[in-house]
Amino acid sequence: MAEFERIVILTGAGISAESGIDTFRSAGGLWEQHRVEDVATPEGFARDPDLVLNFYDMRREALSKVGPNPAHEALARLETEFAGELLLVTQNVDDLHERGGSRHVLHMHGELKSALCTSCEMRSPWDAPLSDRPPCPVCRAPSLRPDVVWFGEMPYQMNRIYASLSEADLFVSIGTSGAVYPAAGFVQEARVHGAHTVELNLEPSEGNHFFAESRHGPAGTLVPQWVDEVLQH
Ligand code: BV8
């Protein structure tokens, strides 16, 4: 593994799978009566706010029953020991990277433990249900929604992500199907700017052909091994 100085990592639901959080693909079973696109959209929220608020209340509540796995912990070790620049971008709305020890996590699709007020547009840390319409901590209006980026909505901090991708010499994608944009396009952005690109995933993702290198297997095994290699230089 050559010397790298500026690493961007993108993670998806696959990194949390071994912690017991269903991925979207296998989640079909969990939510067989609705597709994620139906529930994770502003239209779905407008159509049936209770359904959507309960969907996210259930997922937020489930977080207290799971914990980080060796893949999350390995990325926290990388953050501590890597001498160069590291940006960890996650598509996940769980808090397992933080609970695994990562101090700087960019949640491009928002977080279960945050609430967004549709009246004052302020975001607040949140770890309780929203289906009972609690007042916004800032403006007191009963207008809180999950602070999660739905389909058709703009992900967070895209300028910062693209700036890092244009400078990166290594881009690593971990546990994501490459099914959803703009995240699925990050590998091409990094590659066109000269970065080496690596996919660590259980199986080849939809974007596997864009990666210069790929390793397939469970993240809990692959990620600690890969972090050891990067830190050995
Ligand atoms: C935007 C938060 C633009 C919510 C999520 C047509 C019509 C309308 C829109 C579009 C369209 N075509 C394209 C679009 C854009 C759309 C999109 O890409 N749609 C797809 C369906 C085609 N994207 C958007 O709408 C995005 N916004 O484009 O805005 C814009 C421009 C200007 C102005 C305004 C707006 C916003 C998308 C964000 C949606 N929110 N999540 C929530 O969590 O509830 S998406 C959600 O699914 C994830 O966040 C992630 O992004 C995506 C895919 O999930 P993954 O994390 O990859 O998980 P998945 O289950 O799919 O895969 C798991 C992988 O792990 C698998 O490969 C598996 O093999 C692997 N795995 C499993 N176990 C393990 C493992 N790997 C390792 N170890 C294991 N143990």
PDB file of C-alpha atoms and ligand atoms in Angstrom:
ATOM      1  CA  MET A   1       0.000   0.000   0.000  1.00  0.00           C
ATOM      2  CA  ALA A   2       1.691   3.245  -1.157  1.00  0.00           C
ATOM      3  CA  GLU A   3       2.062   6.243   1.188  1.00  0.00           C
ATOM      4  CA  PHE A   4      -1.187   8.285   1.316  1.00  0.00           C
ATOM      5  CA  GLU A   5      -1.587  11.755   2.758  1.00  0.00           C
ATOM      6  CA  ARG A   6      -5.210  12.767   2.165  1.00  0.00           C
ATOM      7  CA  ILE A   7      -7.875  10.092   2.594  1.00  0.00           C
ATOM      8  CA  VAL A   8     -11.634  10.393   2.083  1.00  0.00           C
ATOM      9  CA  ILE A   9     -13.761   7.509   3.351  1.00  0.00           C
ATOM     10  CA  LEU A  10     -17.454   6.987   2.486  1.00  0.00           C
ATOM     11  CA  THR A  11     -19.459   4.511   4.530  1.00  0.00           C
ATOM     12  CA  GLY A  12     -22.924   3.042   4.045  1.00  0.00           C
ATOM     13  CA  ALA A  13     -25.344   0.714   5.805  1.00  0.00           C
ATOM     14  CA  GLY A  14     -23.037  -2.284   5.280  1.00  0.00           C
ATOM     15  CA  ILE A  15     -20.600  -1.028   7.932  1.00  0.00           C
ATOM     16  CA  SER A  16     -23.399  -1.199  10.529  1.00  0.00           C
ATOM     17  CA  ALA A  17     -24.781  -4.566   9.383  1.00  0.00           C
ATOM     18  CA  GLU A  18     -22.632  -6.618  11.809  1.00  0.00           C
ATOM     19  CA  SER A  19     -23.888  -4.391  14.611  1.00  0.00           C
ATOM     20  CA  GLY A  20     -27.369  -5.673  13.889  1.00  0.00           C
ATOM     21  CA  ILE A  21     -28.774  -2.684  11.968  1.00  0.00           C
ATOM     22  CA  ASP A  22     -30.549  -3.853   8.816  1.00  0.00           C
ATOM     23  CA  THR A  23     -29.254  -2.492   5.526  1.00  0.00           C
ATOM     24  CA  PHE A  24     -31.743  -1.052   3.055  1.00  0.00           C
ATOM     25  CA  ARG A  25     -31.479  -4.045   0.758  1.00  0.00           C
ATOM     26  CA  SER A  26     -32.178  -6.623   3.441  1.00  0.00           C
ATOM     27  CA  ALA A  27     -34.447  -4.086   5.138  1.00  0.00           C
ATOM     28  CA  GLY A  28     -37.123  -4.991   2.610  1.00  0.00           C
ATOM     29  CA  GLY A  29     -38.152  -7.654   5.110  1.00  0.00           C
ATOM     30  CA  LEU A  30     -38.320  -5.135   7.939  1.00  0.00           C
ATOM     31  CA  TRP A  31     -40.410  -2.663   5.978  1.00  0.00           C
ATOM     32  CA  GLU A  32     -42.031  -4.979   3.435  1.00  0.00           C
ATOM     33  CA  GLN A  33     -45.215  -2.892   3.440  1.00  0.00           C
ATOM     34  CA  HIS A  34     -43.361   0.252   2.250  1.00  0.00           C
ATOM     35  CA  ARG A  35     -40.320   0.929   0.046  1.00  0.00           C
ATOM     36  CA  VAL A  36     -37.708   3.265   1.564  1.00  0.00           C
ATOM     37  CA  GLU A  37     -38.307   5.675  -1.305  1.00  0.00           C
ATOM     38  CA  ASP A  38     -41.978   5.926  -0.269  1.00  0.00           C
ATOM     39  CA  VAL A  39     -41.159   6.588   3.364  1.00  0.00           C
ATOM     40  CA  ALA A  40     -37.897   8.549   2.913  1.00  0.00           C
ATOM     41  CA  THR A  41     -39.372  11.351   0.782  1.00  0.00           C
ATOM     42  CA  PRO A  42     -40.936  14.773   1.545  1.00  0.00           C
ATOM     43  CA  GLU A  43     -44.017  13.614  -0.398  1.00  0.00           C
ATOM     44  CA  GLY A  44     -44.330  10.538   1.822  1.00  0.00           C
ATOM     45  CA  PHE A  45     -44.017  12.747   4.908  1.00  0.00           C
ATOM     46  CA  ALA A  46     -46.676  15.162   3.617  1.00  0.00           C
ATOM     47  CA  ARG A  47     -48.970  12.256   2.721  1.00  0.00           C
ATOM     48  CA  ASP A  48     -48.686  10.404   6.016  1.00  0.00           C
ATOM     49  CA  PRO A  49     -46.589  12.198   8.673  1.00  0.00           C
ATOM     50  CA  ASP A  50     -47.472   9.682  11.396  1.00  0.00           C
ATOM     51  CA  LEU A  51     -46.224   6.750   9.301  1.00  0.00           C
ATOM     52  CA  VAL A  52     -42.924   8.519   8.628  1.00  0.00           C
ATOM     53  CA  LEU A  53     -42.448   9.827  12.190  1.00  0.00           C
ATOM     54  CA  ASN A  54     -43.095   6.323  13.560  1.00  0.00           C
ATOM     55  CA  PHE A  55     -40.706   4.797  10.983  1.00  0.00           C
ATOM     56  CA  TYR A  56     -37.889   7.012  12.285  1.00  0.00           C
ATOM     57  CA  ASP A  57     -38.926   6.751  15.952  1.00  0.00           C
ATOM     58  CA  MET A  58     -38.593   2.968  15.612  1.00  0.00           C
ATOM     59  CA  ARG A  59     -35.121   3.235  14.054  1.00  0.00           C
ATOM     60  CA  ARG A  60     -33.937   5.830  16.632  1.00  0.00           C
ATOM     61  CA  GLU A  61     -35.172   3.642  19.480  1.00  0.00           C
ATOM     62  CA  ALA A  62     -33.438   0.580  18.001  1.00  0.00           C
ATOM     63  CA  LEU A  63     -30.070   2.381  18.231  1.00  0.00           C
ATOM     64  CA  SER A  64     -30.026   1.931  22.019  1.00  0.00           C
ATOM     65  CA  LYS A  65     -30.041  -1.837  21.497  1.00  0.00           C
ATOM     66  CA  VAL A  66     -26.955  -2.066  19.241  1.00  0.00           C
ATOM     67  CA  GLY A  67     -23.293  -1.076  19.480  1.00  0.00           C
ATOM     68  CA  PRO A  68     -20.329  -0.300  17.216  1.00  0.00           C
ATOM     69  CA  ASN A  69     -18.423  -3.190  15.626  1.00  0.00           C
ATOM     70  CA  PRO A  70     -14.671  -3.643  14.863  1.00  0.00           C
ATOM     71  CA  ALA A  71     -15.074  -1.768  11.561  1.00  0.00           C
ATOM     72  CA  HIS A  72     -16.280   1.401  13.330  1.00  0.00           C
ATOM     73  CA  GLU A  73     -13.532   1.024  15.942  1.00  0.00           C
ATOM     74  CA  ALA A  74     -10.837   0.565  13.293  1.00  0.00           C
ATOM     75  CA  LEU A  75     -11.850   3.820  11.569  1.00  0.00           C
ATOM     76  CA  ALA A  76     -11.636   5.616  14.927  1.00  0.00           C
ATOM     77  CA  ARG A  77      -8.111   4.214  15.367  1.00  0.00           C
ATOM     78  CA  LEU A  78      -7.229   5.458  11.877  1.00  0.00           C
ATOM     79  CA  GLU A  79      -8.489   8.948  12.802  1.00  0.00           C
ATOM     80  CA  THR A  80      -6.301   8.959  15.923  1.00  0.00           C
ATOM     81  CA  GLU A  81      -3.120   7.463  14.436  1.00  0.00           C
ATOM     82  CA  PHE A  82      -3.076   8.562  10.780  1.00  0.00           C
ATOM     83  CA  ALA A  83      -0.625  11.453  10.341  1.00  0.00           C
ATOM     84  CA  GLY A  84      -2.268  12.837   7.189  1.00  0.00           C
ATOM     85  CA  GLU A  85      -5.711  14.357   6.530  1.00  0.00           C
ATOM     86  CA  LEU A  86      -8.812  12.174   6.917  1.00  0.00           C
ATOM     87  CA  LEU A  87     -12.440  12.948   6.102  1.00  0.00           C
ATOM     88  CA  LEU A  88     -15.036  10.369   7.150  1.00  0.00           C
ATOM     89  CA  VAL A  89     -18.319  10.860   5.261  1.00  0.00           C
ATOM     90  CA  THR A  90     -21.200   8.572   6.126  1.00  0.00           C
ATOM     91  CA  GLN A  91     -24.555   8.004   4.442  1.00  0.00           C
ATOM     92  CA  ASN A  92     -25.710   6.373   7.671  1.00  0.00           C
ATOM     93  CA  VAL A  93     -28.032   8.126  10.077  1.00  0.00           C
ATOM     94  CA  ASP A  94     -26.975   5.931  13.020  1.00  0.00           C
ATOM     95  CA  ASP A  95     -24.423   7.101  15.628  1.00  0.00           C
ATOM     96  CA  LEU A  96     -22.196   4.018  15.570  1.00  0.00           C
ATOM     97  CA  HIS A  97     -19.149   5.822  14.148  1.00  0.00           C
ATOM     98  CA  GLU A  98     -19.285   8.233  17.088  1.00  0.00           C
ATOM     99  CA  ARG A  99     -19.877   5.441  19.578  1.00  0.00           C
ATOM    100  CA  GLY A 100     -16.958   3.559  17.993  1.00  0.00           C
ATOM    101  CA  GLY A 101     -14.708   6.520  18.851  1.00  0.00           C
ATOM    102  CA  SER A 102     -14.677   8.662  15.686  1.00  0.00           C
ATOM    103  CA  ARG A 103     -14.674  12.337  16.667  1.00  0.00           C
ATOM    104  CA  HIS A 104     -15.242  13.899  13.238  1.00  0.00           C
ATOM    105  CA  VAL A 105     -18.058  12.326  11.225  1.00  0.00           C
ATOM    106  CA  LEU A 106     -19.811  14.056   8.323  1.00  0.00           C
ATOM    107  CA  HIS A 107     -23.383  12.738   8.143  1.00  0.00           C
ATOM    108  CA  MET A 108     -24.277  13.734   4.571  1.00  0.00           C
ATOM    109  CA  HIS A 109     -27.791  12.254   4.944  1.00  0.00           C
ATOM    110  CA  GLY A 110     -28.435  13.604   8.446  1.00  0.00           C
ATOM    111  CA  GLU A 111     -28.833  11.736  11.740  1.00  0.00           C
ATOM    112  CA  LEU A 112     -31.503   9.891  13.695  1.00  0.00           C
ATOM    113  CA  LYS A 113     -30.318  11.726  16.838  1.00  0.00           C
ATOM    114  CA  SER A 114     -31.111  15.159  15.412  1.00  0.00           C
ATOM    115  CA  ALA A 115     -34.428  16.928  14.743  1.00  0.00           C
ATOM    116  CA  LEU A 116     -35.119  19.598  12.133  1.00  0.00           C
ATOM    117  CA  CYS A 117     -37.800  22.231  12.718  1.00  0.00           C
ATOM    118  CA  THR A 118     -39.939  22.903   9.646  1.00  0.00           C
ATOM    119  CA  SER A 119     -40.878  26.307  11.137  1.00  0.00           C
ATOM    120  CA  CYS A 120     -37.561  27.869  12.165  1.00  0.00           C
ATOM    121  CA  GLU A 121     -35.328  25.433  10.215  1.00  0.00           C
ATOM    122  CA  MET A 122     -33.037  24.975  13.226  1.00  0.00           C
ATOM    123  CA  ARG A 123     -31.516  21.534  13.900  1.00  0.00           C
ATOM    124  CA  SER A 124     -31.396  20.275  17.477  1.00  0.00           C
ATOM    125  CA  PRO A 125     -29.805  17.184  19.058  1.00  0.00           C
ATOM    126  CA  TRP A 126     -32.694  14.794  19.668  1.00  0.00           C
ATOM    127  CA  ASP A 127     -33.033  11.341  21.217  1.00  0.00           C
ATOM    128  CA  ALA A 128     -36.780  11.029  21.884  1.00  0.00           C
ATOM    129  CA  PRO A 129     -39.830  10.186  19.758  1.00  0.00           C
ATOM    130  CA  LEU A 130     -41.185  12.787  17.322  1.00  0.00           C
ATOM    131  CA  SER A 131     -44.573  11.142  16.692  1.00  0.00           C
ATOM    132  CA  ASP A 132     -46.025  12.918  19.749  1.00  0.00           C
ATOM    133  CA  ARG A 133     -45.204  16.280  18.113  1.00  0.00           C
ATOM    134  CA  PRO A 134     -42.935  17.761  20.812  1.00  0.00           C
ATOM    135  CA  PRO A 135     -42.197  21.528  20.680  1.00  0.00           C
ATOM    136  CA  CYS A 136     -39.080  22.699  18.829  1.00  0.00           C
ATOM    137  CA  PRO A 137     -36.408  23.510  21.480  1.00  0.00           C
ATOM    138  CA  VAL A 138     -35.726  26.809  19.650  1.00  0.00           C
ATOM    139  CA  CYS A 139     -39.082  28.239  18.498  1.00  0.00           C
ATOM    140  CA  ARG A 140     -41.473  25.987  20.475  1.00  0.00           C
ATOM    141  CA  ALA A 141     -43.583  25.200  17.374  1.00  0.00           C
ATOM    142  CA  PRO A 142     -44.759  21.545  17.198  1.00  0.00           C
ATOM    143  CA  SER A 143     -43.034  21.273  13.793  1.00  0.00           C
ATOM    144  CA  LEU A 144     -40.125  18.872  14.273  1.00  0.00           C
ATOM    145  CA  ARG A 145     -39.260  16.279  11.587  1.00  0.00           C
ATOM    146  CA  PRO A 146     -36.423  13.774  11.441  1.00  0.00           C
ATOM    147  CA  ASP A 147     -33.194  15.599  10.500  1.00  0.00           C
ATOM    148  CA  VAL A 148     -32.640  13.077   7.704  1.00  0.00           C
ATOM    149  CA  VAL A 149     -32.036  13.852   4.011  1.00  0.00           C
ATOM    150  CA  TRP A 150     -34.871  12.275   1.983  1.00  0.00           C
ATOM    151  CA  PHE A 151     -34.924  11.482  -1.730  1.00  0.00           C
ATOM    152  CA  GLY A 152     -35.122  14.717  -3.695  1.00  0.00           C
ATOM    153  CA  GLU A 153     -33.501  16.706  -0.854  1.00  0.00           C
ATOM    154  CA  MET A 154     -29.972  18.135  -0.922  1.00  0.00           C
ATOM    155  CA  PRO A 155     -27.454  16.211   1.168  1.00  0.00           C
ATOM    156  CA  TYR A 156     -25.456  18.154   3.762  1.00  0.00           C
ATOM    157  CA  GLN A 157     -22.022  19.750   3.223  1.00  0.00           C
ATOM    158  CA  MET A 158     -21.673  18.817  -0.435  1.00  0.00           C
ATOM    159  CA  ASN A 159     -19.197  21.667  -1.141  1.00  0.00           C
ATOM    160  CA  ARG A 160     -16.920  20.451   1.635  1.00  0.00           C
ATOM    161  CA  ILE A 161     -17.134  16.868   0.369  1.00  0.00           C
ATOM    162  CA  TYR A 162     -16.307  17.769  -3.232  1.00  0.00           C
ATOM    163  CA  ALA A 163     -13.413  19.988  -2.096  1.00  0.00           C
ATOM    164  CA  SER A 164     -11.944  17.030  -0.173  1.00  0.00           C
ATOM    165  CA  LEU A 165     -12.541  14.608  -3.046  1.00  0.00           C
ATOM    166  CA  SER A 166     -10.635  16.903  -5.430  1.00  0.00           C
ATOM    167  CA  GLU A 167      -7.614  16.900  -3.065  1.00  0.00           C
ATOM    168  CA  ALA A 168      -7.710  13.245  -1.988  1.00  0.00           C
ATOM    169  CA  ASP A 169      -4.993  10.763  -2.935  1.00  0.00           C
ATOM    170  CA  LEU A 170      -7.079   7.875  -1.593  1.00  0.00           C
ATOM    171  CA  PHE A 171     -10.856   7.312  -1.659  1.00  0.00           C
ATOM    172  CA  VAL A 172     -12.264   4.282   0.170  1.00  0.00           C
ATOM    173  CA  SER A 173     -15.916   3.201  -0.037  1.00  0.00           C
ATOM    174  CA  ILE A 174     -17.076   0.845   2.741  1.00  0.00           C
ATOM    175  CA  GLY A 175     -20.403  -1.039   2.942  1.00  0.00           C
ATOM    176  CA  THR A 176     -22.447   0.785   0.345  1.00  0.00           C
ATOM    177  CA  SER A 177     -24.348  -0.468  -2.692  1.00  0.00           C
ATOM    178  CA  GLY A 178     -23.563   2.568  -4.834  1.00  0.00           C
ATOM    179  CA  ALA A 179     -27.291   2.811  -5.582  1.00  0.00           C
ATOM    180  CA  VAL A 180     -27.943   6.401  -4.500  1.00  0.00           C
ATOM    181  CA  TYR A 181     -26.515   9.665  -5.812  1.00  0.00           C
ATOM    182  CA  PRO A 182     -24.668  11.915  -5.291  1.00  0.00           C
ATOM    183  CA  ALA A 183     -22.774   9.586  -2.898  1.00  0.00           C
ATOM    184  CA  ALA A 184     -22.480   6.879  -5.568  1.00  0.00           C
ATOM    185  CA  GLY A 185     -20.640   9.362  -7.806  1.00  0.00           C
ATOM    186  CA  PHE A 186     -17.877  10.207  -5.292  1.00  0.00           C
ATOM    187  CA  VAL A 187     -15.588   7.452  -6.595  1.00  0.00           C
ATOM    188  CA  GLN A 188     -15.594   9.004 -10.074  1.00  0.00           C
ATOM    189  CA  GLU A 189     -14.976  12.476  -8.624  1.00  0.00           C
ATOM    190  CA  ALA A 190     -11.979  11.179  -6.662  1.00  0.00           C
ATOM    191  CA  ARG A 191     -10.633   9.154  -9.569  1.00  0.00           C
ATOM    192  CA  VAL A 192     -10.813  12.004 -12.065  1.00  0.00           C
ATOM    193  CA  HIS A 193      -8.653  14.007  -9.637  1.00  0.00           C
ATOM    194  CA  GLY A 194      -6.041  11.262  -9.500  1.00  0.00           C
ATOM    195  CA  ALA A 195      -6.953   9.430  -6.282  1.00  0.00           C
ATOM    196  CA  HIS A 196      -6.445   5.724  -5.799  1.00  0.00           C
ATOM    197  CA  THR A 197      -9.867   4.155  -5.203  1.00  0.00           C
ATOM    198  CA  VAL A 198     -10.696   1.147  -3.028  1.00  0.00           C
ATOM    199  CA  GLU A 199     -14.019  -0.620  -2.396  1.00  0.00           C
ATOM    200  CA  LEU A 200     -14.429  -2.674   0.787  1.00  0.00           C
ATOM    201  CA  ASN A 201     -17.819  -4.383   0.578  1.00  0.00           C
ATOM    202  CA  LEU A 202     -19.522  -7.731   1.181  1.00  0.00           C
ATOM    203  CA  GLU A 203     -20.074  -8.093  -2.570  1.00  0.00           C
ATOM    204  CA  PRO A 204     -19.271  -6.023  -5.677  1.00  0.00           C
ATOM    205  CA  SER A 205     -21.398  -2.869  -5.551  1.00  0.00           C
ATOM    206  CA  GLU A 206     -23.232  -1.321  -8.503  1.00  0.00           C
ATOM    207  CA  GLY A 207     -20.247   0.999  -8.966  1.00  0.00           C
ATOM    208  CA  ASN A 208     -17.561  -1.641  -8.488  1.00  0.00           C
ATOM    209  CA  HIS A 209     -16.172  -1.143 -11.981  1.00  0.00           C
ATOM    210  CA  PHE A 210     -15.167   2.457 -11.057  1.00  0.00           C
ATOM    211  CA  PHE A 211     -12.771   1.258  -8.350  1.00  0.00           C
ATOM    212  CA  ALA A 212      -9.063   0.596  -8.987  1.00  0.00           C
ATOM    213  CA  GLU A 213      -9.031  -1.988  -6.168  1.00  0.00           C
ATOM    214  CA  SER A 214     -11.758  -3.921  -4.349  1.00  0.00           C
ATOM    215  CA  ARG A 215     -11.868  -6.422  -1.513  1.00  0.00           C
ATOM    216  CA  HIS A 216     -14.999  -8.387  -0.717  1.00  0.00           C
ATOM    217  CA  GLY A 217     -16.020  -9.681   2.685  1.00  0.00           C
ATOM    218  CA  PRO A 218     -17.542  -8.465   5.956  1.00  0.00           C
ATOM    219  CA  ALA A 219     -16.479  -4.976   7.030  1.00  0.00           C
ATOM    220  CA  GLY A 220     -15.752  -6.207  10.557  1.00  0.00           C
ATOM    221  CA  THR A 221     -12.897  -8.255   9.082  1.00  0.00           C
ATOM    222  CA  LEU A 222     -11.806  -6.177   6.059  1.00  0.00           C
ATOM    223  CA  VAL A 223     -11.670  -2.724   7.680  1.00  0.00           C
ATOM    224  CA  PRO A 224      -9.347  -3.521  10.616  1.00  0.00           C
ATOM    225  CA  GLN A 225      -6.997  -5.321   8.197  1.00  0.00           C
ATOM    226  CA  TRP A 226      -7.018  -2.374   5.778  1.00  0.00           C
ATOM    227  CA  VAL A 227      -6.442   0.171   8.593  1.00  0.00           C
ATOM    228  CA  ASP A 228      -3.440  -1.862   9.814  1.00  0.00           C
ATOM    229  CA  GLU A 229      -1.964  -1.726   6.296  1.00  0.00           C
ATOM    230  CA  VAL A 230      -2.449   2.039   5.970  1.00  0.00           C
ATOM    231  CA  LEU A 231      -0.934   2.720   9.414  1.00  0.00           C
ATOM    232  CA  GLN A 232       2.089   0.509   8.724  1.00  0.00           C
ATOM    233  CA  HIS A 233       3.590   3.119   6.353  1.00  0.00           C
TER     234      HIS A 233
HETATM  235  C1  BV8 B   1     -30.425  14.565  -4.471  1.00  0.00           C
HETATM  236  C2  BV8 B   1     -31.298   8.758   4.603  1.00  0.00           C
HETATM  237  C3  BV8 B   1     -30.413  16.501  -5.684  1.00  0.00           C
HETATM  238  C4  BV8 B   1     -32.695   8.349   4.875  1.00  0.00           C
HETATM  239  C5  BV8 B   1     -31.008   8.162   2.275  1.00  0.00           C
HETATM  240  C6  BV8 B   1     -34.999  10.038 -10.150  1.00  0.00           C
HETATM  241  C7  BV8 B   1     -35.993  10.701  -9.475  1.00  0.00           C
HETATM  242  C8  BV8 B   1     -35.743  11.397  -8.290  1.00  0.00           C
HETATM  243  C9  BV8 B   1     -34.460  11.431  -7.772  1.00  0.00           C
HETATM  244  C10 BV8 B   1     -33.480  10.759  -8.465  1.00  0.00           C
HETATM  245  C11 BV8 B   1     -33.726  10.071  -9.638  1.00  0.00           C
HETATM  246  N1  BV8 B   1     -32.565   9.526 -10.064  1.00  0.00           N
HETATM  247  C12 BV8 B   1     -31.587   9.844  -9.191  1.00  0.00           C
HETATM  248  C13 BV8 B   1     -32.136  10.600  -8.224  1.00  0.00           C
HETATM  249  C14 BV8 B   1     -31.433  11.167  -7.080  1.00  0.00           C
HETATM  250  C15 BV8 B   1     -31.691  10.310  -5.862  1.00  0.00           C
HETATM  251  C16 BV8 B   1     -31.209   8.901  -6.132  1.00  0.00           C
HETATM  252  O1  BV8 B   1     -30.019   8.653  -6.243  1.00  0.00           O
HETATM  253  N2  BV8 B   1     -32.182   7.960  -6.255  1.00  0.00           N
HETATM  254  C17 BV8 B   1     -31.836   6.570  -6.490  1.00  0.00           C
HETATM  255  C18 BV8 B   1     -32.921   5.680  -5.874  1.00  0.00           C
HETATM  256  C19 BV8 B   1     -31.739   6.357  -8.011  1.00  0.00           C
HETATM  257  N3  BV8 B   1     -30.888  10.912  -4.814  1.00  0.00           N
HETATM  258  C20 BV8 B   1     -31.420  11.877  -4.049  1.00  0.00           C
HETATM  259  O2  BV8 B   1     -32.582  12.213  -4.110  1.00  0.00           O
HETATM  260  C21 BV8 B   1     -30.443  12.579  -3.132  1.00  0.00           C
HETATM  261  N4  BV8 B   1     -30.619  13.995  -3.295  1.00  0.00           N
HETATM  262  O3  BV8 B   1     -30.109  13.959  -5.467  1.00  0.00           O
HETATM  263  O4  BV8 B   1     -30.649  15.894  -4.443  1.00  0.00           O
HETATM  264  C22 BV8 B   1     -30.775  17.878  -5.571  1.00  0.00           C
HETATM  265  C23 BV8 B   1     -30.162  18.725  -6.463  1.00  0.00           C
HETATM  266  C24 BV8 B   1     -30.457  20.034  -6.387  1.00  0.00           C
HETATM  267  C25 BV8 B   1     -31.370  20.481  -5.437  1.00  0.00           C
HETATM  268  C26 BV8 B   1     -31.988  19.609  -4.561  1.00  0.00           C
HETATM  269  C27 BV8 B   1     -31.698  18.297  -4.619  1.00  0.00           C
HETATM  270  C28 BV8 B   1     -30.701  12.302  -1.666  1.00  0.00           C
HETATM  271  C29 BV8 B   1     -30.605  10.829  -1.410  1.00  0.00           C
HETATM  272  C30 BV8 B   1     -30.592  10.595   0.089  1.00  0.00           C
HETATM  273  C31 BV8 B   1     -31.713   9.662   0.479  1.00  0.00           C
HETATM  274  N5  BV8 B   1     -31.545   9.285   1.884  1.00  0.00           N
HETATM  275  N6  BV8 B   1     -30.794   7.877   3.566  1.00  0.00           N
HETATM  276  C32 BV8 B   1     -32.739   7.145   5.772  1.00  0.00           C
HETATM  277  O5  BV8 B   1     -31.676   6.611   6.160  1.00  0.00           O
HETATM  278  O6  BV8 B   1     -33.867   6.755   6.069  1.00  0.00           O
HETATM  279  S1  BV8 B   1     -30.543   7.028   1.118  1.00  0.00           S
HETATM  280  C33 BV8 B   1     -29.998   5.586   1.820  1.00  0.00           C
HETATM  281  O7  BV8 B   1     -29.885   4.596   0.791  1.00  0.00           O
HETATM  282  C34 BV8 B   1     -28.590   5.628   2.351  1.00  0.00           C
HETATM  283  O8  BV8 B   1     -28.346   6.811   3.049  1.00  0.00           O
HETATM  284  C35 BV8 B   1     -27.710   5.448   1.156  1.00  0.00           C
HETATM  285  O9  BV8 B   1     -27.397   6.697   0.565  1.00  0.00           O
HETATM  286  C36 BV8 B   1     -28.609   4.708   0.206  1.00  0.00           C
HETATM  287  C37 BV8 B   1     -28.054   3.340  -0.129  1.00  0.00           C
HETATM  288  O10 BV8 B   1     -27.899   2.710   1.069  1.00  0.00           O
HETATM  289  P1  BV8 B   1     -26.520   1.969   1.445  1.00  0.00           P
HETATM  290  O11 BV8 B   1     -25.961   2.677   2.626  1.00  0.00           O
HETATM  291  O12 BV8 B   1     -25.627   1.784   0.283  1.00  0.00           O
HETATM  292  O13 BV8 B   1     -27.116   0.600   1.898  1.00  0.00           O
HETATM  293  P2  BV8 B   1     -27.637  -0.573   0.951  1.00  0.00           P
HETATM  294  O14 BV8 B   1     -28.535  -1.429   1.777  1.00  0.00           O
HETATM  295  O15 BV8 B   1     -28.162  -0.023  -0.341  1.00  0.00           O
HETATM  296  O16 BV8 B   1     -26.296  -1.361   0.618  1.00  0.00           O
HETATM  297  C38 BV8 B   1     -25.585  -1.972   1.687  1.00  0.00           C
HETATM  298  C39 BV8 B   1     -24.301  -2.500   1.101  1.00  0.00           C
HETATM  299  O17 BV8 B   1     -23.541  -3.063   2.159  1.00  0.00           O
HETATM  300  C40 BV8 B   1     -24.538  -3.608   0.087  1.00  0.00           C
HETATM  301  O18 BV8 B   1     -23.701  -3.383  -1.030  1.00  0.00           O
HETATM  302  C41 BV8 B   1     -24.112  -4.879   0.827  1.00  0.00           C
HETATM  303  O19 BV8 B   1     -23.493  -5.808  -0.034  1.00  0.00           O
HETATM  304  C42 BV8 B   1     -23.099  -4.346   1.801  1.00  0.00           C
HETATM  305  N7  BV8 B   1     -23.006  -5.107   3.041  1.00  0.00           N
HETATM  306  C43 BV8 B   1     -23.989  -5.758   3.712  1.00  0.00           C
HETATM  307  N8  BV8 B   1     -23.480  -6.319   4.818  1.00  0.00           N
HETATM  308  C44 BV8 B   1     -22.162  -6.004   4.858  1.00  0.00           C
HETATM  309  C45 BV8 B   1     -21.848  -5.223   3.734  1.00  0.00           C
HETATM  310  N9  BV8 B   1     -20.618  -4.767   3.481  1.00  0.00           N
HETATM  311  C46 BV8 B   1     -19.654  -5.074   4.372  1.00  0.00           C
HETATM  312  N10 BV8 B   1     -19.869  -5.800   5.475  1.00  0.00           N
HETATM  313  C47 BV8 B   1     -21.098  -6.281   5.752  1.00  0.00           C
HETATM  314  N11 BV8 B   1     -21.297  -7.016   6.868  1.00  0.00           N
END
